[in-house]
Structure formats: structure tokens, C-alpha cells
Coordinates of C-alpha atoms in Angstrom, one line a residue:
M1 CA -42.6 -252.6 93.2
W2 CA -40.9 -253.0 96.6
T3 CA -37.2 -253.7 97.1
Y4 CA -36.4 -256.7 99.3
H5 CA -34.1 -256.0 102.2
P6 CA -33.9 -259.2 104.2
D7 CA -31.8 -257.7 107.1
L8 CA -34.7 -255.3 107.9
L9 CA -37.1 -258.2 108.2
A10 CA -34.8 -260.5 110.3
Q11 CA -36.1 -259.6 113.7
P12 CA -39.7 -260.7 114.7
V13 CA -41.8 -257.7 115.7
P14 CA -45.2 -257.2 117.2
R15 CA -48.3 -256.4 115.1
Y16 CA -48.8 -253.4 117.5
T17 CA -52.5 -253.8 118.0
S18 CA -51.7 -252.1 121.3
Y19 CA -48.7 -250.5 123.0
P20 CA -47.4 -251.8 125.3
T21 CA -48.1 -255.2 123.8
A22 CA -49.5 -258.3 125.6
A23 CA -45.9 -259.3 126.2
Q24 CA -45.8 -256.7 128.9
F25 CA -49.0 -257.8 130.7
T26 CA -48.6 -258.9 134.3
G27 CA -50.9 -260.2 137.0
D28 CA -50.2 -257.0 139.0
V29 CA -53.1 -255.4 137.0
G30 CA -56.5 -256.9 137.1
A31 CA -60.1 -256.5 138.3
P32 CA -59.6 -253.6 140.7
D33 CA -58.0 -251.6 137.9
M34 CA -60.8 -252.5 135.5
A35 CA -63.5 -251.5 138.1
A36 CA -61.8 -248.2 138.8
R37 CA -61.7 -247.3 135.1
L38 CA -65.4 -248.2 134.6
D39 CA -66.3 -246.0 137.6
T40 CA -64.7 -243.0 135.9
V41 CA -66.4 -243.3 132.4
D42 CA -68.2 -240.1 131.5
A43 CA -71.9 -240.1 130.9
Q44 CA -71.6 -239.3 127.2
A45 CA -68.3 -241.0 126.5
P46 CA -68.3 -243.2 123.3
L47 CA -67.7 -246.9 124.1
S48 CA -67.0 -249.9 121.9
L49 CA -67.7 -253.5 123.0
Y50 CA -65.9 -256.6 121.8
V51 CA -67.5 -260.0 122.6
H52 CA -65.2 -263.0 122.4
I53 CA -66.5 -266.5 121.5
P54 CA -63.6 -268.8 122.1
Y55 CA -65.0 -271.8 120.2
C56 CA -65.0 -273.3 116.8
H57 CA -66.6 -276.5 115.4
D58 CA -63.5 -277.3 113.4
I59 CA -60.0 -276.2 114.7
C60 CA -57.9 -274.9 111.9
W61 CA -54.2 -275.9 112.2
Y62 CA -52.8 -272.4 111.4
C63 CA -54.9 -270.5 113.9
G64 CA -53.3 -268.4 116.6
C65 CA -56.6 -267.4 118.3
N66 CA -57.7 -268.4 121.8
T67 CA -60.3 -271.0 120.7
G68 CA -61.3 -274.5 121.6
A69 CA -63.6 -277.2 120.2
A70 CA -67.4 -276.5 120.3
N71 CA -68.0 -280.2 120.8
R72 CA -70.3 -280.1 123.8
A73 CA -73.6 -278.3 124.1
Q74 CA -73.3 -277.9 127.9
R75 CA -69.9 -276.2 127.4
L76 CA -71.4 -273.6 125.0
S77 CA -74.5 -272.9 127.2
A78 CA -72.4 -272.5 130.3
Y79 CA -70.1 -270.0 128.5
V80 CA -73.1 -268.0 127.2
E81 CA -74.5 -267.8 130.7
A82 CA -71.2 -266.5 132.0
L83 CA -71.1 -263.9 129.3
E84 CA -74.6 -262.8 130.2
R85 CA -73.4 -262.3 133.8
E86 CA -70.3 -260.3 132.7
I87 CA -72.4 -258.1 130.4
A88 CA -74.8 -257.4 133.3
L89 CA -72.0 -256.9 135.8
V90 CA -70.1 -254.4 133.6
A91 CA -73.4 -252.5 132.7
R92 CA -74.3 -252.2 136.4
R93 CA -70.8 -250.8 137.1
L94 CA -71.3 -248.2 134.4
G95 CA -74.8 -247.3 135.7
G96 CA -75.9 -246.0 132.4
R97 CA -72.8 -243.9 131.7
G98 CA -71.2 -244.2 128.3
K99 CA -72.7 -244.5 124.9
V100 CA -72.0 -247.7 123.0
R101 CA -71.3 -247.0 119.3
R102 CA -69.8 -250.3 118.2
I103 CA -70.4 -253.9 119.1
A104 CA -68.1 -256.5 117.5
F105 CA -68.3 -260.3 117.9
G106 CA -65.1 -262.3 117.3
G107 CA -63.5 -265.5 118.2
G108 CA -63.1 -268.3 117.5
S109 CA -66.3 -268.4 115.6
P110 CA -69.4 -266.6 116.9
N111 CA -71.5 -268.9 114.7
S112 CA -70.1 -271.9 116.6
L113 CA -72.9 -271.0 119.0
P114 CA -76.5 -272.2 118.5
L115 CA -78.2 -269.3 116.7
V116 CA -80.7 -268.9 119.6
D117 CA -77.7 -268.2 121.9
F118 CA -76.1 -265.7 119.6
V119 CA -79.5 -263.8 119.4
R120 CA -79.8 -264.1 123.2
L121 CA -76.3 -262.5 123.7
L122 CA -77.0 -259.6 121.3
Q123 CA -80.3 -258.9 123.0
Q124 CA -78.6 -258.9 126.4
L125 CA -76.1 -256.3 125.2
L126 CA -78.9 -254.1 123.8
L127 CA -80.9 -254.4 127.0
C128 CA -78.0 -253.7 129.4
F129 CA -76.1 -250.9 127.6
E130 CA -77.0 -247.5 126.1
A131 CA -76.6 -248.8 122.6
H132 CA -78.9 -246.9 120.2
D133 CA -77.6 -246.4 116.6
T134 CA -74.9 -249.0 117.3
E135 CA -72.8 -250.4 114.4
I136 CA -72.7 -254.2 114.8
S137 CA -70.1 -256.5 113.2
V138 CA -69.6 -260.3 113.4
E139 CA -66.8 -262.6 112.4
L140 CA -68.2 -265.8 110.8
D141 CA -67.0 -269.2 109.6
P142 CA -68.6 -269.7 106.2
R143 CA -68.7 -273.5 106.8
R144 CA -71.3 -273.0 109.5
L145 CA -73.6 -270.5 107.8
D146 CA -77.1 -271.1 106.4
G147 CA -80.1 -269.0 105.5
Q148 CA -81.3 -268.9 109.1
W149 CA -78.1 -267.3 110.3
I150 CA -78.1 -264.7 107.5
A151 CA -81.8 -263.8 108.1
A152 CA -81.1 -263.5 111.8
M153 CA -78.2 -261.2 111.1
A154 CA -80.4 -258.9 109.1
A155 CA -83.3 -259.0 111.6
M156 CA -80.9 -258.1 114.5
G157 CA -79.5 -255.1 112.6
V158 CA -76.0 -256.5 111.9
D159 CA -74.1 -254.0 109.6
R160 CA -71.0 -256.0 108.7
V161 CA -69.7 -259.5 108.7
N162 CA -66.2 -260.8 108.2
L163 CA -65.6 -264.3 106.7
G164 CA -62.6 -266.4 107.5
V165 CA -61.6 -267.5 104.0
Q166 CA -57.8 -267.7 104.1
T167 CA -57.4 -269.4 100.7
F168 CA -59.6 -270.7 97.9
T169 CA -56.9 -273.2 96.8
P170 CA -58.0 -276.8 97.6
H171 CA -54.5 -278.3 98.1
V172 CA -53.6 -275.5 100.5
Q173 CA -56.9 -275.8 102.4
T174 CA -56.1 -279.5 103.1
R175 CA -52.7 -278.5 104.5
I176 CA -54.2 -276.1 107.0
G177 CA -57.3 -278.1 108.0
R178 CA -59.8 -275.7 106.6
V179 CA -61.7 -277.1 103.5
Q180 CA -64.4 -274.8 102.2
P181 CA -65.5 -274.8 98.5
V182 CA -65.6 -271.6 96.6
E183 CA -69.4 -272.1 96.1
M184 CA -69.9 -272.1 99.9
V185 CA -68.3 -268.7 100.3
E186 CA -70.0 -267.4 97.2
R187 CA -73.5 -268.4 98.6
A188 CA -72.7 -266.6 101.9
V189 CA -71.6 -263.4 100.1
E190 CA -74.7 -263.4 97.9
G191 CA -77.0 -264.0 100.9
F192 CA -75.5 -261.1 102.9
A193 CA -75.6 -258.8 99.9
R194 CA -79.4 -259.5 99.5
A195 CA -79.8 -258.8 103.2
G196 CA -77.9 -255.4 102.9
I197 CA -75.0 -256.5 105.0
A198 CA -71.4 -255.6 104.0
T199 CA -68.9 -258.4 103.8
G200 CA -65.2 -258.6 104.4
F201 CA -62.7 -261.4 103.8
D202 CA -59.6 -262.6 105.8
L203 CA -57.0 -264.0 103.4
M204 CA -53.5 -265.3 104.1
Y205 CA -50.2 -265.7 102.3
G206 CA -47.2 -267.8 103.4
L207 CA -49.3 -270.9 104.0
P208 CA -47.9 -274.4 103.6
G209 CA -47.8 -275.6 100.0
Q210 CA -48.9 -272.2 98.8
G211 CA -47.1 -270.7 95.7
R212 CA -47.5 -267.3 94.2
E213 CA -49.8 -268.7 91.6
D214 CA -52.1 -270.1 94.4
L215 CA -52.3 -266.7 96.0
D216 CA -53.0 -265.1 92.6
A217 CA -55.9 -267.6 92.0
T218 CA -57.4 -266.8 95.4
L219 CA -57.1 -263.1 94.7
D220 CA -58.9 -263.6 91.4
I221 CA -61.8 -265.2 93.1
A222 CA -61.9 -262.7 96.0
I223 CA -61.8 -259.7 93.6
R224 CA -64.7 -261.2 91.6
M225 CA -66.8 -261.5 94.7
A226 CA -65.9 -257.9 95.6
P227 CA -66.1 -257.8 99.4
A228 CA -66.0 -254.3 100.9
R229 CA -62.8 -255.1 102.9
I230 CA -60.0 -257.6 102.6
A231 CA -57.3 -258.3 105.2
L232 CA -54.3 -260.1 103.7
F233 CA -52.2 -261.5 106.6
G234 CA -48.9 -263.3 106.6
Y235 CA -49.1 -266.7 108.3
A236 CA -47.1 -266.8 111.5
H237 CA -45.7 -270.3 112.2
M238 CA -45.0 -270.6 115.9
P239 CA -45.6 -274.2 116.9
R240 CA -43.7 -273.8 120.2
L241 CA -46.4 -271.4 121.4
L242 CA -49.3 -272.9 119.4
P243 CA -49.3 -276.7 119.5
R244 CA -52.0 -277.1 116.9
Q245 CA -49.5 -275.7 114.3
R246 CA -47.4 -278.8 114.8
R247 CA -49.7 -280.5 112.3
I248 CA -48.2 -278.1 109.6
D249 CA -45.1 -279.3 107.9
A250 CA -42.6 -276.5 108.3
T251 CA -40.6 -277.7 105.3
D252 CA -43.7 -277.0 103.2
L253 CA -43.7 -273.3 104.0
P254 CA -42.7 -270.6 101.5
D255 CA -39.3 -269.0 102.4
L256 CA -39.0 -265.3 103.3
P257 CA -38.3 -264.0 99.8
T258 CA -41.4 -265.8 98.5
R259 CA -43.5 -264.4 101.4
F260 CA -42.2 -260.9 100.5
A261 CA -43.1 -261.4 96.8
M262 CA -46.6 -262.7 97.9
A263 CA -47.2 -259.6 100.0
A264 CA -46.2 -257.4 97.0
D265 CA -48.3 -259.4 94.6
G266 CA -51.3 -259.0 96.9
H267 CA -50.8 -255.3 97.3
R268 CA -50.4 -254.8 93.5
R269 CA -53.4 -257.0 92.6
L270 CA -55.8 -255.5 95.1
T271 CA -54.9 -251.9 94.5
A272 CA -55.1 -252.4 90.7
A273 CA -58.6 -253.8 91.3
G274 CA -59.7 -250.6 92.9
Y275 CA -59.1 -251.3 96.6
R276 CA -57.4 -248.7 98.7
A277 CA -54.4 -250.0 100.8
I278 CA -55.1 -249.5 104.5
G279 CA -52.0 -249.7 106.6
F280 CA -49.7 -252.7 105.9
D281 CA -52.3 -255.5 105.5
H282 CA -55.8 -254.2 105.0
F283 CA -57.6 -253.1 101.8
A284 CA -61.0 -251.5 101.3
L285 CA -63.2 -250.3 98.5
P286 CA -63.3 -246.5 98.2
G287 CA -66.8 -246.2 99.5
D288 CA -66.2 -248.2 102.6
S289 CA -65.9 -246.3 105.9
L290 CA -62.4 -247.8 106.5
A291 CA -61.2 -246.2 103.2
R292 CA -62.8 -242.9 104.1
A293 CA -61.1 -243.0 107.5
A294 CA -57.7 -243.6 105.9
A295 CA -58.3 -240.8 103.4
T296 CA -59.2 -238.3 106.1
G297 CA -56.4 -239.3 108.6
Q298 CA -58.8 -240.8 111.0
L299 CA -57.6 -244.4 110.7
R300 CA -56.9 -246.1 114.1
R301 CA -55.5 -249.4 115.3
N302 CA -56.7 -251.6 118.1
F303 CA -57.0 -255.3 118.9
Q304 CA -59.2 -255.9 115.9
G305 CA -56.6 -254.5 113.5
F306 CA -57.0 -251.3 111.5
T307 CA -60.3 -249.6 112.2
D308 CA -62.4 -246.5 111.7
D309 CA -63.6 -246.7 115.3
P310 CA -62.8 -243.4 117.0
A311 CA -63.6 -244.5 120.6
D312 CA -60.7 -244.3 123.1
M313 CA -62.4 -246.9 125.3
L314 CA -63.0 -250.5 124.3
I315 CA -64.5 -253.0 126.7
G316 CA -63.7 -256.6 126.1
L317 CA -66.3 -259.3 127.2
G318 CA -65.6 -263.0 127.3
A319 CA -62.6 -265.2 128.1
S320 CA -59.3 -263.7 127.0
A321 CA -61.0 -260.5 125.8
I322 CA -59.0 -257.3 126.2
S323 CA -60.3 -253.9 127.3
Q324 CA -58.4 -250.7 126.6
F325 CA -58.6 -247.3 128.2
P326 CA -56.3 -244.4 127.6
D327 CA -54.1 -245.3 130.6
L328 CA -54.9 -249.0 131.0
I329 CA -54.9 -252.3 129.0
V330 CA -56.4 -255.3 130.8
Q331 CA -57.2 -258.8 129.7
N332 CA -59.8 -261.2 131.0
E333 CA -59.0 -264.6 132.4
K334 CA -57.9 -266.7 129.4
Q335 CA -59.3 -270.1 130.4
A336 CA -63.0 -270.5 129.9
G337 CA -63.4 -272.6 133.1
A338 CA -61.7 -270.0 135.3
Y339 CA -63.5 -267.2 133.6
R340 CA -66.9 -268.8 134.4
A341 CA -65.9 -269.5 138.0
L342 CA -65.0 -265.8 138.6
L343 CA -68.4 -264.7 137.2
A344 CA -70.2 -267.3 139.2
E345 CA -68.8 -265.4 142.3
G346 CA -69.9 -262.1 140.9
K347 CA -66.4 -260.9 140.2
L348 CA -65.1 -259.0 137.2
P349 CA -62.9 -261.6 135.2
A350 CA -60.0 -259.1 134.4
A351 CA -56.8 -261.0 135.3
R352 CA -53.7 -259.3 133.8
G353 CA -52.7 -256.2 132.0
V354 CA -50.5 -253.1 132.1
V355 CA -50.9 -249.5 133.2
R356 CA -49.7 -247.2 130.5
S357 CA -47.3 -244.5 131.6
G358 CA -47.1 -241.1 129.9
E359 CA -44.1 -242.3 127.9
D360 CA -46.0 -245.5 126.9
R361 CA -48.8 -243.3 125.6
R362 CA -46.5 -241.0 123.7
R363 CA -44.7 -244.0 122.1
G364 CA -48.0 -245.7 121.4
R365 CA -49.3 -242.6 119.5
I366 CA -46.1 -242.5 117.4
I367 CA -46.4 -246.2 116.6
E368 CA -50.1 -246.0 115.7
S369 CA -49.5 -242.9 113.6
L370 CA -46.7 -244.5 111.6
L371 CA -48.8 -247.6 110.9
C372 CA -52.0 -245.7 110.1
T373 CA -50.8 -242.6 108.3
G374 CA -47.2 -243.3 107.4
E375 CA -45.9 -240.4 109.4
A376 CA -45.5 -239.2 113.0
H377 CA -44.6 -236.2 115.0
V378 CA -42.1 -237.5 117.6
G379 CA -41.8 -234.3 119.7
S380 CA -39.0 -233.4 122.1
A381 CA -40.2 -235.7 125.0
T382 CA -39.3 -238.9 123.1
A383 CA -35.8 -239.5 121.7
M384 CA -35.6 -240.2 118.0
P385 CA -34.2 -243.7 117.5
D386 CA -31.5 -244.6 115.0
L387 CA -33.2 -244.8 111.7
S388 CA -30.1 -244.3 109.5
R389 CA -30.3 -247.7 107.8
F390 CA -33.9 -247.0 106.7
E391 CA -33.0 -243.5 105.8
A392 CA -30.0 -244.6 103.6
L393 CA -32.3 -247.0 101.7
G394 CA -34.8 -244.2 101.0
L395 CA -37.5 -245.7 103.2
V396 CA -38.0 -242.8 105.6
H397 CA -37.4 -239.1 105.7
V398 CA -36.4 -237.9 109.2
S399 CA -36.3 -234.3 110.5
T400 CA -35.7 -233.1 114.0
D401 CA -39.0 -234.3 115.4
R402 CA -40.8 -235.9 112.5
I403 CA -40.6 -239.1 110.5
V404 CA -42.3 -239.8 107.2
L405 CA -42.4 -243.2 105.5
T406 CA -42.0 -243.4 101.7
A407 CA -44.1 -245.6 99.5
Q408 CA -41.3 -248.2 99.5
A409 CA -41.5 -248.5 103.3
L410 CA -44.8 -250.2 103.5
P411 CA -43.5 -253.8 104.0
Y412 CA -41.1 -252.4 106.6
A413 CA -43.6 -250.3 108.5
R414 CA -43.8 -252.7 111.5
A415 CA -40.0 -252.9 111.6
I416 CA -39.7 -249.1 111.6
A417 CA -42.4 -248.7 114.2
A418 CA -40.6 -251.2 116.4
R419 CA -37.7 -248.8 116.8
F420 CA -39.9 -246.8 119.1
D421 CA -40.7 -249.8 121.2
S422 CA -38.7 -249.5 124.4
Y423 CA -39.7 -253.0 125.6
L424 CA -38.7 -255.0 122.5
L425 CA -35.6 -257.2 123.1
P426 CA -33.3 -258.3 120.3
Q427 CA -33.7 -262.0 121.2
E428 CA -37.5 -261.8 121.4
K429 CA -39.0 -264.9 119.7
R430 CA -42.8 -264.7 120.5
F431 CA -43.6 -262.3 117.6
S432 CA -44.0 -262.9 113.9
H433 CA -41.8 -261.5 111.0
A434 CA -42.9 -258.2 109.6
I435 CA -43.9 -259.7 106.3

């Protein structure tokens, strides 16, 4: 289906959930910049909120998220109190301006919190913001779900949940520290279906001890359960940056040709099962809003991956959460303790970020368009990079000011988009491979 060109995948590249990426964030940008942008939000401007819960009861070895152990009740309650303060502080700054259209909870695991605290946070959001007719989504750990959580999700008007599945293969689960029987996930999917809540899965390839037949078996089970959306990510092994990954034996990881074959297998299997391919690693059933957005050219990309969220302003709440405005990207203090201390003093916890220049915004639009639609209008203000190698292999068609990716280019989309990244250095090692 796809042709393997290893030289095109040799350089690690960002996932481009923003441009510039977090690699360009500095401490020169922070709370004053965040406050200034909040002050200029228009009364009717659509807003999206992202709430970060940086805790999990069980820390998975593969995980690259900002999360810690939910092993002390006092730690969790102190964090929830700080989040309530931040929600109130941001809402006061907005003064009723802006209309919240999306609320997303992520982590970590939002259901690492006691259920009463999760409900408390959601109520605080709905009390403080203009948030009528809001779409609510929550990332959940299936190992910490029960009937009470599902009933509460339904009662609070949650529209969509995403389950961290990764793999259904037991011997692979033991190698990543995430053991969850198929029946556990199945019960959750059935419970959410009865409650009228759409379900999505996160799956992974390139895991330790995982062969193509293991991925195939996981896809068999996932297709049978029929979640509305599936994200199929390639595992990024970066133990130098993520110490928890040192528990994974690097010699047990599939090599790059096998990873490429796994990505191709996943694309083939899921599209054959009726899923529409969304960008380079998401899939959605045709009736899902993500598939409709892709079909109508309205697909976007932000810190949550591919999305149908049209809002240009995303406000991140919680430790390490990232806010995005047209000309600013700003991240909250990463460490939960320092985050709580800032809020105890009544200060916005924004600590680092980047102001986006006009050129940044132009390049960001090109990169987003390539990844979301497979084509981009470059225009005369931005120089066309050298794409001759991709063009010679039939992966792109280039005209004076336009670039179009062919069907064979999908596994190389990030590598192609990276040619428009004016910050990316050849020796950069903090990013993952494009497949």
C-alpha cells in the first residue's frame, strides 16, 4: 500500500500540535501576556477550555504525559482547589466575554480524582463561564471506571469519552505496565453506549514485544467494539527525557521497517472496516463529527490532536496546560506545587510560551493545512522549501505557490510539513520519528 523510504523518516520531527512548537517556548512569555489576551477577547468570541488533571493511579511506563501518582488524597484535593481558583480567576478576567463551546478534560486521568471532585470541577466551569450548549469530552482510564462514573458522566451532560486502551494483547500490556482485560474495556463501552455517550479509543503500535500479529488482534477487538473514533499512535521511546520509559527494554522494540508496516496495517484494516482516515493517525466512523469535518475541509489541529473544534482560542487550565490565541501560545507552570503556590497568591499560573510572528502564523497555517487536508497554498510571502526528493518519489505535486500530497505521502506527512518549520534543527533529538 505504502512504499517504505527510510531516509525520509530518519530525522525526528514534531507532531505539530502547534507552531511554533513547545521547543520554542521561553520564560520571556507568561502571565502578563496571558492576561493581555484575555482582556481583548470579544463578547461573542467562541472559546474552548481544556482542563488538565496531571495524576494517574497507575503510571504506565510508555507514557509521555505530564502526570504523577494519585497516591495521596490531600494532594488531589489541594490540586482541585487550585484548579477552582484558576477557573474563577480566568472567568473574572474575561468578565462574561466569550462563549465556551467545548470543554475537554485530559491528563493523566481525570478519573484519578474522586468522582465528587470531578463533578465539583465541572460545576465550577459551568457556573463561572458562559457555557450553554457546550460539548464536553473526557479522557478516561478504563481500569478506574465503574457504574457510578458512567452514570455521573451522563447526568452531567458529557458527550464523548476517550479510553486509553493502547493494546489488548496481554504480553504487550505487561511490558508497558498497563494490564486491562478486554472484558473491562468492553463493559465500559457498553455502559457508555447505554448512556448515549460516544466512545473513542487510543491505540498504539511500536510497543515492546509487539508484533504485527499482536496489532492485528488488537484491531480485531477494537473494530468489533466499534468506537466512533480511534487514534493509532506510534510509541515514541525517549527514556532520556522520560525516565519512566527506562523500565522498557529498548531491545524489545520493533524496528523502523516493522513500525512502518504496523502503521500501514492499521490504516488498511481500519479503513476497510469503514473508518475514515483523519490526518496521519486518527480514524472516525463516517457519521462522527470528526469525519464530517475532514470531508468538508474543516478539520483542525491543536494540542489535543486532530479536531473539529473551530475555535481560534483555547484556554488551558491546570498545571502544564497550554492556552492558544491567534498570536500567542502560553503554558502554565508545569509542577503542581508551584502551580498551586501561584494561585494561592491570586496570580495567573502562565509561565512560558511564545509570541507568534506573522511569519510563524503563515507557516503554521501551511503546516496545519498539509496535515489536515493534504494540501496547502504557500503564497508569495513564504519561500517554497526544497521538496525535490519527495516530488521525485511521487509523494507531492508542487506548483509555484501550492503543494498537494499524494495518497502515498500519508506516512511522510509530518516529514513534509517539517520542511516549512524554520526552527527545526538537523540535530534535534527531542522529537519522535514520523512513523
